[in-house]
Amino acid sequence: MKLLTWWAHYKKLMHQRTGIDIMTVHFKNECRFVKSIKSDGGFHTHNRKQQPRMIIKGLTRGIVWEGYDQATNTWELAHIQ
């Protein structure tokens, strides 16, 4: 199975608006807000020339999204496999 790239960063503006610590996970041209990330594989930090400057990045076979909260448009967990 082909491994796909995912990356994530802290979403400061979302925290300022809701008071909840939120990460933004980018995968398959999609961006989702999550409260927690669990990774079965490896990941590393990566520095970029544009914002967000520092991200975490890795390879995955897929992501299982768990616990959607419609009121805040967030997921409880992104399980990166």
Short mmCIF file of the C-alpha atoms (twelve columns), coordinates in Angstrom:
data_MODEL
# 
_entry.id   MODEL 
# 
loop_
_atom_site.group_PDB 
_atom_site.id 
_atom_site.type_symbol 
_atom_site.label_atom_id 
_atom_site.label_alt_id 
_atom_site.label_comp_id 
_atom_site.label_asym_id 
_atom_site.label_seq_id 
_atom_site.Cartn_x 
_atom_site.Cartn_y 
_atom_site.Cartn_z 
_atom_site.pdbx_PDB_model_num 
ATOM 1  C CA . MET A 1  0.000   0.000  0.000  1 
ATOM 2  C CA . LYS A 2  1.227   3.467  -0.894 1 
ATOM 3  C CA . LEU A 3  2.264   5.713  1.990  1 
ATOM 4  C CA . LEU A 4  0.868   9.248  1.953  1 
ATOM 5  C CA . THR A 5  2.238   12.385 3.602  1 
ATOM 6  C CA . TRP A 6  0.418   14.075 6.489  1 
ATOM 7  C CA . TRP A 7  1.456   17.128 8.460  1 
ATOM 8  C CA . ALA A 8  0.153   19.072 11.445 1 
ATOM 9  C CA . HIS A 9  0.668   22.282 13.380 1 
ATOM 10 C CA . TYR A 10 -0.721  24.111 16.404 1 
ATOM 11 C CA . LYS A 11 -3.702  26.365 15.603 1 
ATOM 12 C CA . LYS A 12 -3.163  29.455 17.778 1 
ATOM 13 C CA . LEU A 13 -6.127  31.422 16.374 1 
ATOM 14 C CA . MET A 14 -8.516  28.546 17.122 1 
ATOM 15 C CA . HIS A 15 -7.225  28.458 20.710 1 
ATOM 16 C CA . GLN A 16 -7.763  32.201 21.093 1 
ATOM 17 C CA . ARG A 17 -11.326 31.886 19.801 1 
ATOM 18 C CA . THR A 18 -12.405 28.749 21.720 1 
ATOM 19 C CA . GLY A 19 -9.945  28.379 24.612 1 
ATOM 20 C CA . ILE A 20 -9.269  24.795 23.436 1 
ATOM 21 C CA . ASP A 21 -5.804  23.621 22.374 1 
ATOM 22 C CA . ILE A 22 -6.231  22.548 18.741 1 
ATOM 23 C CA . MET A 23 -3.914  21.013 16.148 1 
ATOM 24 C CA . THR A 24 -4.596  21.262 12.435 1 
ATOM 25 C CA . VAL A 25 -3.975  18.002 10.552 1 
ATOM 26 C CA . HIS A 26 -3.467  18.179 6.781  1 
ATOM 27 C CA . PHE A 27 -4.018  14.984 4.770  1 
ATOM 28 C CA . LYS A 28 -5.184  14.338 1.186  1 
ATOM 29 C CA . ASN A 29 -5.768  18.061 0.466  1 
ATOM 30 C CA . GLU A 30 -7.987  18.289 3.543  1 
ATOM 31 C CA . CYS A 31 -7.491  20.246 6.765  1 
ATOM 32 C CA . ARG A 32 -9.158  19.138 10.012 1 
ATOM 33 C CA . PHE A 33 -9.040  20.492 13.569 1 
ATOM 34 C CA . VAL A 34 -8.177  17.874 16.212 1 
ATOM 35 C CA . LYS A 35 -7.651  17.905 19.960 1 
ATOM 36 C CA . SER A 36 -5.269  14.924 20.021 1 
ATOM 37 C CA . ILE A 37 -2.992  13.011 17.655 1 
ATOM 38 C CA . LYS A 38 -1.959  9.375  18.049 1 
ATOM 39 C CA . SER A 39 0.659   8.052  15.621 1 
ATOM 40 C CA . ASP A 40 1.571   4.396  15.057 1 
ATOM 41 C CA . GLY A 41 4.423   5.421  12.757 1 
ATOM 42 C CA . GLY A 42 7.207   7.924  12.940 1 
ATOM 43 C CA . PHE A 43 7.123   11.646 12.358 1 
ATOM 44 C CA . HIS A 44 9.601   14.485 12.476 1 
ATOM 45 C CA . THR A 45 9.677   18.244 12.783 1 
ATOM 46 C CA . HIS A 46 10.050  20.237 9.606  1 
ATOM 47 C CA . ASN A 47 10.878  23.933 9.202  1 
ATOM 48 C CA . ARG A 48 9.164   25.928 6.458  1 
ATOM 49 C CA . LYS A 49 9.856   29.335 4.927  1 
ATOM 50 C CA . GLN A 50 6.206   30.376 5.300  1 
ATOM 51 C CA . GLN A 51 3.658   30.167 8.107  1 
ATOM 52 C CA . PRO A 52 3.313   27.907 9.959  1 
ATOM 53 C CA . ARG A 53 7.097   27.903 10.387 1 
ATOM 54 C CA . MET A 54 7.437   24.595 12.254 1 
ATOM 55 C CA . ILE A 55 5.270   21.548 11.606 1 
ATOM 56 C CA . ILE A 56 5.307   17.850 12.367 1 
ATOM 57 C CA . LYS A 57 5.299   15.648 9.301  1 
ATOM 58 C CA . GLY A 58 5.198   11.932 8.523  1 
ATOM 59 C CA . LEU A 59 4.012   9.122  6.281  1 
ATOM 60 C CA . THR A 60 0.856   7.066  6.801  1 
ATOM 61 C CA . ARG A 61 -1.342  4.408  5.235  1 
ATOM 62 C CA . GLY A 62 -4.381  6.346  6.441  1 
ATOM 63 C CA . ILE A 63 -5.947  8.345  9.260  1 
ATOM 64 C CA . VAL A 64 -8.912  7.306  11.389 1 
ATOM 65 C CA . TRP A 65 -10.849 10.351 12.625 1 
ATOM 66 C CA . GLU A 66 -12.673 9.797  15.929 1 
ATOM 67 C CA . GLY A 67 -15.215 11.801 17.931 1 
ATOM 68 C CA . TYR A 68 -16.505 14.676 15.792 1 
ATOM 69 C CA . ASP A 69 -17.920 17.661 17.705 1 
ATOM 70 C CA . GLN A 70 -20.176 19.640 15.373 1 
ATOM 71 C CA . ALA A 71 -20.479 22.607 17.756 1 
ATOM 72 C CA . THR A 72 -16.733 23.381 17.565 1 
ATOM 73 C CA . ASN A 73 -16.015 21.661 14.204 1 
ATOM 74 C CA . THR A 74 -13.263 19.580 15.846 1 
ATOM 75 C CA . TRP A 75 -12.314 15.928 16.135 1 
ATOM 76 C CA . GLU A 76 -11.269 14.356 19.440 1 
ATOM 77 C CA . LEU A 77 -8.552  12.190 17.873 1 
ATOM 78 C CA . ALA A 78 -6.661  11.709 14.645 1 
ATOM 79 C CA . HIS A 79 -5.254  8.154  14.752 1 
ATOM 80 C CA . ILE A 80 -2.441  8.112  12.212 1 
ATOM 81 C CA . GLN A 81 -1.730  4.550  11.116 1 
# 
